[in-house]
Coordinates of C-alpha atoms and ligand atoms in Angstrom, one line a residue:
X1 CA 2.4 6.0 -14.5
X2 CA 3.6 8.1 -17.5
X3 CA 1.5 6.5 -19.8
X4 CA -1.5 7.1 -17.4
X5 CA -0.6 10.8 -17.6
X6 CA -0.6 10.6 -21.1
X7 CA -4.2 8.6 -21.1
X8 CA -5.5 10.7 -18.6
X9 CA -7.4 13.3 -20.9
X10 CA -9.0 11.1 -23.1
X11 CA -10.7 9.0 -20.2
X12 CA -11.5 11.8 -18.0
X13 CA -13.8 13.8 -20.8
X14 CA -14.8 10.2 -21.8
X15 CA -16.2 9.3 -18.5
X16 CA -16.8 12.8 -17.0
X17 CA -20.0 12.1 -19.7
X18 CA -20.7 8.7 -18.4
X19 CA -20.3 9.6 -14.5
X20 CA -24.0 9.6 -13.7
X21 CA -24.4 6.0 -15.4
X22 CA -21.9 5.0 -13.5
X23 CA -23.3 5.9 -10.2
X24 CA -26.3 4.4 -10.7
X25 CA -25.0 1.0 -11.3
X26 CA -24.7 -1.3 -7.9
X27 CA -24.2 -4.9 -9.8
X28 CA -20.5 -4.1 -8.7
X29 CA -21.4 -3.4 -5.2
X30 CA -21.0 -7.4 -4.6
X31 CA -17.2 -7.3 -4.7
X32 CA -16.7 -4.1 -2.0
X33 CA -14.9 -5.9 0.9
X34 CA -16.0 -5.4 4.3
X35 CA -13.1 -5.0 6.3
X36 CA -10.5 -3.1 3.8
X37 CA -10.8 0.5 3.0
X38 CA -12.2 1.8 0.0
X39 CA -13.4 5.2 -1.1
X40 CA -17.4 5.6 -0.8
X41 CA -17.0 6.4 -4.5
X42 CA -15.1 7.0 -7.0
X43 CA -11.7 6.2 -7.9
X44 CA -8.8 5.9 -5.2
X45 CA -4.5 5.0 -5.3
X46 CA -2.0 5.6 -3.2
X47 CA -2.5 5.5 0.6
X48 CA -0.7 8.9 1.9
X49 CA 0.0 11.1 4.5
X50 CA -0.8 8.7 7.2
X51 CA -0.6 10.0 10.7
X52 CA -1.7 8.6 14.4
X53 CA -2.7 11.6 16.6
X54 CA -4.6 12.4 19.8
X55 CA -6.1 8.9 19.7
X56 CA -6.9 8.8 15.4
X57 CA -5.6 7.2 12.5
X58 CA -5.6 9.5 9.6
X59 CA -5.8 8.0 6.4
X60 CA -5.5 10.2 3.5
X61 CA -5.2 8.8 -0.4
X62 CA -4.8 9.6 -3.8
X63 CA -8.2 10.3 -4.7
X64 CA -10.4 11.7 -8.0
X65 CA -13.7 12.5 -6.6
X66 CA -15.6 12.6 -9.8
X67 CA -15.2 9.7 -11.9
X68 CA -13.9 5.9 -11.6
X69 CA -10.3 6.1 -13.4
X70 CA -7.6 8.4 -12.4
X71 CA -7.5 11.8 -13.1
X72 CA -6.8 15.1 -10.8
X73 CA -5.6 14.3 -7.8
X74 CA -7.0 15.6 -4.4
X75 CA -6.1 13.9 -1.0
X76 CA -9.2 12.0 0.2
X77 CA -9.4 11.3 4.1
X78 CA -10.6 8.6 6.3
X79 CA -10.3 8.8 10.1
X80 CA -10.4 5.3 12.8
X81 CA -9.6 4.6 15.8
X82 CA -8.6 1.1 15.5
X83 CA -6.9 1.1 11.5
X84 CA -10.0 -1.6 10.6
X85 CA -13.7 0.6 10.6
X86 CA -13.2 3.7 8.8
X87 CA -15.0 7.4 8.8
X88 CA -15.1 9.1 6.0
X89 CA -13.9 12.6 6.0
X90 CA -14.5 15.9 3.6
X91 CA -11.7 16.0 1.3
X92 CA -8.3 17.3 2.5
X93 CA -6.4 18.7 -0.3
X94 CA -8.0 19.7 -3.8
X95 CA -5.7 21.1 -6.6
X96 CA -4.4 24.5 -6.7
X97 CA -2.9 27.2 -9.1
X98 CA 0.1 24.9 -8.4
X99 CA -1.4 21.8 -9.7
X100 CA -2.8 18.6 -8.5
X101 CA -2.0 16.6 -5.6
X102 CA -0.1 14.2 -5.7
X103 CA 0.9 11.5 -2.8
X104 CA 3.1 12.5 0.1
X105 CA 3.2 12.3 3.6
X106 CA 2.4 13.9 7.1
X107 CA 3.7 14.7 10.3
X108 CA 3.2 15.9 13.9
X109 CA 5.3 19.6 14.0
X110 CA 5.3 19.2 17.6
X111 CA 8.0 21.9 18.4
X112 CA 6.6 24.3 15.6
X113 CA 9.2 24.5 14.0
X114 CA 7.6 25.5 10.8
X115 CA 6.2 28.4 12.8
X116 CA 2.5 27.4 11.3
X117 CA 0.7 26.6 14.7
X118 CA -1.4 28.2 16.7
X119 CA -1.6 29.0 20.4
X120 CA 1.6 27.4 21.2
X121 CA 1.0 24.3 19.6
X122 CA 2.4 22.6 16.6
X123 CA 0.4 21.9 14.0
X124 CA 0.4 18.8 11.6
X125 CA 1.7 19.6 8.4
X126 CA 1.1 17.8 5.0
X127 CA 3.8 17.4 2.6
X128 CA 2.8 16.5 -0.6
X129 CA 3.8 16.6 -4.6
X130 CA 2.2 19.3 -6.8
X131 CA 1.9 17.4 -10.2
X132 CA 1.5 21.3 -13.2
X133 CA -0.6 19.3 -15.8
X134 CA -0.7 22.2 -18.2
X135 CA 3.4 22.4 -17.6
X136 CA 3.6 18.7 -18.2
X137 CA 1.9 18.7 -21.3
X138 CA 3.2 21.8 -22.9
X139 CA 7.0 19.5 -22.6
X140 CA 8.5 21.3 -19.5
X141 CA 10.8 19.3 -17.3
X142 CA 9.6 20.9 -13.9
X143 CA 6.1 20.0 -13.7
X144 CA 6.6 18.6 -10.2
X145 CA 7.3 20.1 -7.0
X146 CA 7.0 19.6 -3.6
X147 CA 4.2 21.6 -1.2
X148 CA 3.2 21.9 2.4
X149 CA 0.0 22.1 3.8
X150 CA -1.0 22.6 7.7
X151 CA -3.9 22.0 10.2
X152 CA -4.4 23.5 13.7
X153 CA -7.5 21.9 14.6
X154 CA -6.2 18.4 14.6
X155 CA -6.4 17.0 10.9
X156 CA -10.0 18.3 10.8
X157 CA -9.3 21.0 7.5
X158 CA -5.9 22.0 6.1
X159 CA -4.7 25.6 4.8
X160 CA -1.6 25.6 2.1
X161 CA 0.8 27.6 2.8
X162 CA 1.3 30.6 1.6
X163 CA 5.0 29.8 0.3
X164 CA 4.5 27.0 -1.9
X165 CA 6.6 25.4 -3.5
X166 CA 8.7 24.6 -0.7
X167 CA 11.3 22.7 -2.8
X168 CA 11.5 23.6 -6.6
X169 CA 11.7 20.9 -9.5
X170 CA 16.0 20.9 -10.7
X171 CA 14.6 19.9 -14.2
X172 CA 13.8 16.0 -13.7
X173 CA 10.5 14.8 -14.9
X174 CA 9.7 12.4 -12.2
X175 CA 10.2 14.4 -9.0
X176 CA 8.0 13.0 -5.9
X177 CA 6.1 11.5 -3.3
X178 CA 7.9 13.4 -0.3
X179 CA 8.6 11.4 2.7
X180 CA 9.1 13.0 6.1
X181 CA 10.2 12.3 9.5
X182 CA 12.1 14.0 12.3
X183 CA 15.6 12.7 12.8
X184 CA 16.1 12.9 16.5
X185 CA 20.3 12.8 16.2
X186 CA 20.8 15.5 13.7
X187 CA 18.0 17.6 14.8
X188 CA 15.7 18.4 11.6
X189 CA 13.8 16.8 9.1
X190 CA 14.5 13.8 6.6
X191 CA 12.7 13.8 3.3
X192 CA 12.8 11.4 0.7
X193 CA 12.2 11.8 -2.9
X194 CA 11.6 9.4 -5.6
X195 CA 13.3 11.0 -8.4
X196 CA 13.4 8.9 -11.2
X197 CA 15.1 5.6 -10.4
X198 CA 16.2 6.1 -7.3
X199 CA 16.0 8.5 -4.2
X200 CA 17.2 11.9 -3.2
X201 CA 17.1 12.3 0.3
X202 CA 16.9 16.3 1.6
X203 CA 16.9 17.9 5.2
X204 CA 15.1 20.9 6.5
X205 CA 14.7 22.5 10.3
X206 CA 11.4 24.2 9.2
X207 CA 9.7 22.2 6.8
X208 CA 9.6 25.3 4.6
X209 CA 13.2 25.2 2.7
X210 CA 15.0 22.0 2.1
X211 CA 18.5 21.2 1.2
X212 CA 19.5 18.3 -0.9
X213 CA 21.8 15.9 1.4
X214 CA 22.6 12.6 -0.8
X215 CA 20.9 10.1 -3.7
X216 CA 20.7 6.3 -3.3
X217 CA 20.1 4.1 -5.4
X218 CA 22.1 3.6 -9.2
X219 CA 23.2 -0.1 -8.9
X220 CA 20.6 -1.2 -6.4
X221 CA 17.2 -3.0 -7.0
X222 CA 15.5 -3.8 -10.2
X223 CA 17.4 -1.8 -12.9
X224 CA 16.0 1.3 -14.7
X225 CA 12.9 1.4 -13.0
X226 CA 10.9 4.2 -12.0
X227 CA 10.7 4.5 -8.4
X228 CA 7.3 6.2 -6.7
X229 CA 6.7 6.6 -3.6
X230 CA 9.7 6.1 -0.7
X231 CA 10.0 5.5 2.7
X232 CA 13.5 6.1 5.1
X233 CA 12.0 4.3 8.9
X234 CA 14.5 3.0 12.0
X235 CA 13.0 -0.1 13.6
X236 CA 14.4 -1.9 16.3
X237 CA 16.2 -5.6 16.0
X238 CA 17.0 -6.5 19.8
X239 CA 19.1 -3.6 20.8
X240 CA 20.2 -2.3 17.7
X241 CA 18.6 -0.1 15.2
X242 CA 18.6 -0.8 11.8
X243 CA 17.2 1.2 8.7
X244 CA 14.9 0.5 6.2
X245 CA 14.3 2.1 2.7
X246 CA 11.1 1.0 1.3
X247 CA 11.1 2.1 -3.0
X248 CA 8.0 1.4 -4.9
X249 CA 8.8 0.6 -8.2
X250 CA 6.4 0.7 -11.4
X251 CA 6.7 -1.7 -13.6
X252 CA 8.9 -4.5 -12.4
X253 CA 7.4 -6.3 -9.6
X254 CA 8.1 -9.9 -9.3
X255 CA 4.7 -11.0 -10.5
X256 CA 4.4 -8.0 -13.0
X257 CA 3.5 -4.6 -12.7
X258 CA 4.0 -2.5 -9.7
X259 CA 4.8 -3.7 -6.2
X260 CA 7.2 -3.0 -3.2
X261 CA 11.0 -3.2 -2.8
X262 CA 12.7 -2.5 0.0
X263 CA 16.6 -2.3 1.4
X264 CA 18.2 -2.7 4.8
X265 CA 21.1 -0.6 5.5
X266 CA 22.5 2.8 8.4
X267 CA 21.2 6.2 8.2
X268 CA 23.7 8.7 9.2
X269 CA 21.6 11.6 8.7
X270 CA 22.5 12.5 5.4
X271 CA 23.5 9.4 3.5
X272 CA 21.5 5.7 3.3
X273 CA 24.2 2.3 3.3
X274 CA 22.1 -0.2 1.9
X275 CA 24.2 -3.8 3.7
X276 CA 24.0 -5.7 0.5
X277 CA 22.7 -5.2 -3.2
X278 CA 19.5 -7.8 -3.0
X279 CA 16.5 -7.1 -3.7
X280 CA 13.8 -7.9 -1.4
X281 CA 9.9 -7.6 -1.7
X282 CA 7.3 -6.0 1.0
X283 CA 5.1 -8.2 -0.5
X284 CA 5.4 -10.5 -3.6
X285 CA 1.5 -10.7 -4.8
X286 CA 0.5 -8.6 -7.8
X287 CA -1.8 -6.3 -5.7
X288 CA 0.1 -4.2 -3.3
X289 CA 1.6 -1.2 -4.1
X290 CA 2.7 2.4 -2.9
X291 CA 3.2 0.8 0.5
X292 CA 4.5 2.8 3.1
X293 CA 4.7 3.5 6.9
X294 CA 2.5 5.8 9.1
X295 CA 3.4 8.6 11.0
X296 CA 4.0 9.5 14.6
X297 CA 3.5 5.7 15.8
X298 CA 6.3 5.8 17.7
X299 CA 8.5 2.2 17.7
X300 CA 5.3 0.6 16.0
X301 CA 5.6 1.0 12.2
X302 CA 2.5 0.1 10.5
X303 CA 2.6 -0.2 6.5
X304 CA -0.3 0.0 4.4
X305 CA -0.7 -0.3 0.1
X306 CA -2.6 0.5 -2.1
X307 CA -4.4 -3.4 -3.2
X308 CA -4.1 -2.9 -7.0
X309 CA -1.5 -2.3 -9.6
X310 CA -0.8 0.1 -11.9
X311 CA -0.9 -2.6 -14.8
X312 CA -5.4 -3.3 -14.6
X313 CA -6.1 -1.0 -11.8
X314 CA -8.5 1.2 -13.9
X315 CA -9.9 -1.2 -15.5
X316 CA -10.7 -3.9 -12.9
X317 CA -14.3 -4.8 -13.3
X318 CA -16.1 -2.2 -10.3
X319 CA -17.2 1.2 -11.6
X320 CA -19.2 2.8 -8.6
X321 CA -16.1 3.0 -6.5
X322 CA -12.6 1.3 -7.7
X323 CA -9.5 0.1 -5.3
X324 CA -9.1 -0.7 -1.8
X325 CA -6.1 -0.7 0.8
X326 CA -4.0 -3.5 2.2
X327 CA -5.1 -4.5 5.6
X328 CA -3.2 -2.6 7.9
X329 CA 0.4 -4.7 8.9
X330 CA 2.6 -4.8 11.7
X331 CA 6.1 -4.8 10.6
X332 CA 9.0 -6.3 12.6
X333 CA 12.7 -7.0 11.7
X334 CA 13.8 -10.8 11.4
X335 CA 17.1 -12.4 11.0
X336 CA 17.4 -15.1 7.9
X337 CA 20.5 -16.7 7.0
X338 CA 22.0 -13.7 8.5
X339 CA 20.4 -11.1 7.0
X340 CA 17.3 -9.1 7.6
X341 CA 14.1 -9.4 6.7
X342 CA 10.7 -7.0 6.8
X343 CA 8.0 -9.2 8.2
X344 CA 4.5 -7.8 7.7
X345 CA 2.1 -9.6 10.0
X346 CA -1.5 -7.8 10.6
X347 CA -2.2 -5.0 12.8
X348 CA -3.8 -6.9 16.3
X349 CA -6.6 -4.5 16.4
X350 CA -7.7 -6.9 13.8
X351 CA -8.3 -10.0 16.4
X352 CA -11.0 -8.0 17.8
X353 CA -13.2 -8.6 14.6
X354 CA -12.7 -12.3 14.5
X355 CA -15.9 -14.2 15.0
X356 CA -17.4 -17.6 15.2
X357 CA -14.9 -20.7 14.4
X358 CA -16.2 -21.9 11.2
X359 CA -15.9 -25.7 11.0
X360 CA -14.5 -28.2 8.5
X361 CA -16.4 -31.1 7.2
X362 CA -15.4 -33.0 4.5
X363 CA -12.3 -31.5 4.0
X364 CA -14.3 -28.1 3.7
X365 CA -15.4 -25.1 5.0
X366 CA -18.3 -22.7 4.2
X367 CA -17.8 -19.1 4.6
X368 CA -19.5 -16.3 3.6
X369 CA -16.9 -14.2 1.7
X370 CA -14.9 -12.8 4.5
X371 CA -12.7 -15.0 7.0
X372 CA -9.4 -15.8 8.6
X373 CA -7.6 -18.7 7.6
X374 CA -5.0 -20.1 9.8
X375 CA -2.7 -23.4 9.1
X376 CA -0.3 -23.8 12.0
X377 CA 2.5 -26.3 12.4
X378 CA 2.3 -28.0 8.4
X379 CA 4.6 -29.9 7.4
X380 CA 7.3 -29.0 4.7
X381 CA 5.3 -30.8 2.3
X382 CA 3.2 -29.3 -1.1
X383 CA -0.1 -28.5 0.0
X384 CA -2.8 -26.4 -2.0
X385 CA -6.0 -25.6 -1.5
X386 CA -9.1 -24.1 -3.5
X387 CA -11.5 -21.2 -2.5
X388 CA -14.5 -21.6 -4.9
X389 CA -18.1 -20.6 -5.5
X390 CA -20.7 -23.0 -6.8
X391 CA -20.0 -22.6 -10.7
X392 CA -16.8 -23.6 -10.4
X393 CA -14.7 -20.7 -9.7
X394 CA -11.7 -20.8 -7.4
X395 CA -8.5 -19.5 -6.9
X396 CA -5.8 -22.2 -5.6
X397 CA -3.5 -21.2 -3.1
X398 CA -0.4 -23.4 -2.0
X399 CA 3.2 -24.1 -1.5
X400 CA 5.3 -26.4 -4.3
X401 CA 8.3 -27.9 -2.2
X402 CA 10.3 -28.6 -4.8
X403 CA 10.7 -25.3 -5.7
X404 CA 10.2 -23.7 -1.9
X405 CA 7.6 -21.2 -3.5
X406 CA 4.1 -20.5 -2.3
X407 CA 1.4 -19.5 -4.6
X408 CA -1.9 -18.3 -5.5
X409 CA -3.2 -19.0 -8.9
X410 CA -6.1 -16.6 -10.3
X411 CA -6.8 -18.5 -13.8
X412 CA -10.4 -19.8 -13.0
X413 CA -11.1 -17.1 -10.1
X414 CA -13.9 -15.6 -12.5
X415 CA -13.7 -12.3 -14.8
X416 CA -10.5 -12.0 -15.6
X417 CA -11.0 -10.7 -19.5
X418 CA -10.3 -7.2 -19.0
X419 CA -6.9 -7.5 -18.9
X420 CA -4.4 -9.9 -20.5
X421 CA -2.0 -10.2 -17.2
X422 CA -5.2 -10.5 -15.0
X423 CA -5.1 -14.3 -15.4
X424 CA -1.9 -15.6 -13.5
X425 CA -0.7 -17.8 -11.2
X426 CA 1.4 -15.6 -8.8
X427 CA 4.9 -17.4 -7.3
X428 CA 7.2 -16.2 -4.0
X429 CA 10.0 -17.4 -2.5
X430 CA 9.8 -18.8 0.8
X431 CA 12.2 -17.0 3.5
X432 CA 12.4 -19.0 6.5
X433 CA 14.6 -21.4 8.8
X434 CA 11.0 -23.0 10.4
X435 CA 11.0 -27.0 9.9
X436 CA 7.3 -26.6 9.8
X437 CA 5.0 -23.8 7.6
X438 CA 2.8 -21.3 9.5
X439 CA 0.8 -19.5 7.3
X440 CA -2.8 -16.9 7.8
X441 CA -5.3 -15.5 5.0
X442 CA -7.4 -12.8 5.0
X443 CA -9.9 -13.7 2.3
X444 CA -12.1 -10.6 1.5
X445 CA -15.5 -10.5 -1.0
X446 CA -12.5 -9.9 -3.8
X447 CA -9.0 -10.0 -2.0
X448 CA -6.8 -12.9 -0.8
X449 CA -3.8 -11.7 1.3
X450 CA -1.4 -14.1 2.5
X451 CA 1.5 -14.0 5.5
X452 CA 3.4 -16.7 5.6
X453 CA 6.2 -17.6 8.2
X454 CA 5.6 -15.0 10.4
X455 CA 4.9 -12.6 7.7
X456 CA 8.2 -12.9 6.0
X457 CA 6.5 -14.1 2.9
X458 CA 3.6 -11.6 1.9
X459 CA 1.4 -12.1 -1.0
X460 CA -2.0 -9.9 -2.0
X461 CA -4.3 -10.9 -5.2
X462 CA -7.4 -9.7 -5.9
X463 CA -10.3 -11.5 -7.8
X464 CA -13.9 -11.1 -9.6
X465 CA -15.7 -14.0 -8.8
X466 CA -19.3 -13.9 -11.3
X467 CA -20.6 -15.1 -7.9
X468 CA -18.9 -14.8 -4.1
X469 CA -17.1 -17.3 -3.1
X470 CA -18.3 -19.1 -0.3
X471 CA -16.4 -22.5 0.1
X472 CA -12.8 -23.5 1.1
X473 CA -11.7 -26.8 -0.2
X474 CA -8.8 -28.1 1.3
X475 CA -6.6 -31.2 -0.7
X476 CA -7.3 -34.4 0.3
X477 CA -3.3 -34.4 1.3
X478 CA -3.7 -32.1 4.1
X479 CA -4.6 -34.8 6.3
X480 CA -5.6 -34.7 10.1
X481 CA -7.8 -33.6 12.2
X482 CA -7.7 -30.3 11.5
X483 CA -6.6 -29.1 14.8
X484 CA -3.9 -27.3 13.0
X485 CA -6.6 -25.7 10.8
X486 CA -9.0 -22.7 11.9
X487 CA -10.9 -20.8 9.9
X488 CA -12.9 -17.7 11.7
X489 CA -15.7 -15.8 10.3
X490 CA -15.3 -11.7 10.5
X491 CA -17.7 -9.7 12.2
X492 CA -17.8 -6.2 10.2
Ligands
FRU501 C1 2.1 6.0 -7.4 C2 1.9 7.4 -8.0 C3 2.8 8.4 -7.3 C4 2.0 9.7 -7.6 C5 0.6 9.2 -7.5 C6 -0.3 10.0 -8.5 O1 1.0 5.1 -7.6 O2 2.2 7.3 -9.4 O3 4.1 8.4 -7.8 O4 2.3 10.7 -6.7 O5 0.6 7.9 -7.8 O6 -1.6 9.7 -8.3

């Protein structure tokens, strides 16, 4: 992300020139999914600040409205009632005297305690990084801070506040992504803070001033990383609670480039105990990123990423609009071997747009770009299977028993040029005690994501076909009847 910082000025006056060319051109129009978010133009990261209230998902994001690359960040916004068909929203945040705005969260202030509500009610308030590009480039350490912004007429328009900064930069370059939530037992706010590799965690009863509680993370996860964008969330296992620390890192990932780790540990209220030192993955496919949880969703915690990685993602070949979210997902704790486990299945709200049953014939299925593949009850046995267009394109998506991997393999999927890591066959482990291999895909007009084993195993790829795929071949070895094999269409 450095380096993009660094890049930034070159490619913004380079295509601030070139934004009208770019808006005229639709040829890229072809690989917009249908049922995943993405920005009606323009270029879009990070998911942030998402928050459930009165009946609406908020979806804000890292967003540059006026070109196709990064560059200064405002907060776009997106509202739905159902996480799956989006509104979009005037912007939220633009850049201040403070600087840009970088990702963060938000959260329902339902006792007021930051005292900016009106009429007796709390407002939500948006917490978010101010990124001082003129700071940053003229070598000063304190370039980042963290700010607050609020809205009393439901998420509709935000004010800042008048305070801002409302936690100052100690002198460390990489100083953000705030994290909030309201910690019932010791009665006032958690934030956490990627600073550098690894998290401070802070606690405020206002919102306004924060006081540093604890760090975590030197001698946990991939080593001398930079971590982006945290997330500290109790979810329930039976009767206990149990804590989770999600850390995006960039670079790193387990197929390259950025992607999600996470830890399970206790939360005392001031200091995070991760249980043991592994590393585990929210998702192991190259293209999720800067996953975290929504707000104010009660015991449900819903994650959603950014579907692109910091390694192509301004370069991958759309120019009209560029990036798209994960599909929303469910996330549940499960026991493996005696440890725990995130398991990422998606939202239900998703059923609800399943269509027609599309049938197989000849060991194949036609499909028109978007559809839900299901393969219940397989055997522990290698399996792969192609989804192709009609000049030969595919990507090949599988599971190697020898090795207890699934995969998904990109090398013929089509335009894969404009970047040399673009081409790759992408490997996860598989966690799971099941004799038998349960696995669903979501197959967009340019995104594969796959949840195997009750979502234990999560992997997201994208892919350029030079014309949709429209075909799903599967291997003459996966035998039967195909009663174990559904594919639906999607009726977006
Ligand atoms: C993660 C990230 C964040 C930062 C934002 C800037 O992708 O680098 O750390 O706040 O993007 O757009």
């Amino acid at each position: 992300m450095r380096s993009v910082h660094n890049i930034f000025l070159i490619c913004f006056i380079f295509l601030h020139q070139h934004i009208s060319t770019f808006a005229q051109s639709t040829t890229d129009e072809k690989y917009r999914p249908s049922y995943h978010f993405t920005p009606s133009r323009h270029w879009m990261n990070d998911p942030n600040g998402m928050i459930y209230y009165e009946g609406t998902y908020h979806l804000f994001y890292q967003y540059h409205p006026y070109s196709s690359v990064w560059g200064p960040m405002h907060w776009g916004h997106a509202t739905s009632k159902d996480l799956i068909k989006w509104t979009h929203q005037p912007i939220a945040l633009y850049p201040d005297k403070n600087g840009m705005i970088f990702s963060g969260s938000a959260v329902f202030d339902k006792e007021n305690t930051s005292g900016l509500g009106n009429h007796g009610k709390g407002p939500l308030v948006a917490i978010f990084t101010y990124h001082n590009d003129s700071l940053a480039k003229a070598g000063s350490k304190i370039f980042q801070t963290q700010g607050i912004a609020y809205s009393n007429d439901s998420g509709k328009t935000w004010s800042k506040y008048d305070g801002n900064p409302v936690l100052k930069n100690p002198g460390i370059n990489d100083f953000r992504d705030p994290k909030v939530f309201w910690h019932e037992a010791s009665n006032r706010w958690i934030m956490s803070l990627a600073v550098f590799d690894r998290i401070h965690f802070y606690g405020s009863s206002t919102l306004k001033d924060w006081t540093k509680l604890s760090e975590f993370g030197v001698g946990y996860g991939v080593p001398n990383i930079l971590w982006e964008c945290p997330d500290l969330f109790p979810i329930k296992y039976k009767e206990k609670t149990i804590w989770v620390l999600i850390s995006n890192i960039n670079p790193g990932g387990p197929n390259k480039g950025s992607s999600t780790q996470y830890f399970i540990g206790d939360f005392d209220g001031k200091t995070f105990h991760s249980f043991d030192h592994d590393i585990r993955w929210a998702d192991f496919g190259p293209d999720e990123y800067a996953g975290v949880t929504w707000s104010n969703t009660g015991e449900r915690k819903i994650f959603t990423g950014w579907m692109s990685n910091w390694l192509y993602a301004q370069q991958v070949p759309t120019s009209t609009w560029r990036s798209a979210l994960t599909i929303a997902r469910e996330l549940s704790l499960k026991e493996v071997n005696g440890k725990f486990y995130l398991a990422s299945m998606p939202v239900h709200e998703l059923n609800q747009y399943k269509g027609k049953q599309l049938h197989l014939k000849n060991q194949s299925i036609q499909y028109d770009g978007k559809a839900i593949l299901e393969l219940s009850d397989l055997g522990i046995e290698d399996f792969k299977l192609k989804v192709k267009n009609d000049r030969g394109e595919y990507i090949m998506v599988g599971y190697e028993k020898a090795s207890n991997r699934y995969f998904i393999d990109r090398t013929h999927a089509g335009i894969t040029e404009f970047h040399k890591e673009f081409a790759q066959k992408s490997y996860s482990e598989r966690i799971s005690v099941s004799g038998k291999l349960n696995i669903k895909m979501l197959l967009d007009r340019s995104s594969i994501e796959l949840f195997a084993d009750d979502g234990l195993t999560v992997m997201t790829s994208l892919y350029f076909p030079n014309s949709s795929f429209n075909k799903i071949e599967l291997d003459t070895n996966m035998k039967g009847d195909g009663s174990g094999i559904k594919c639906y269409a999607l009726n977006h």
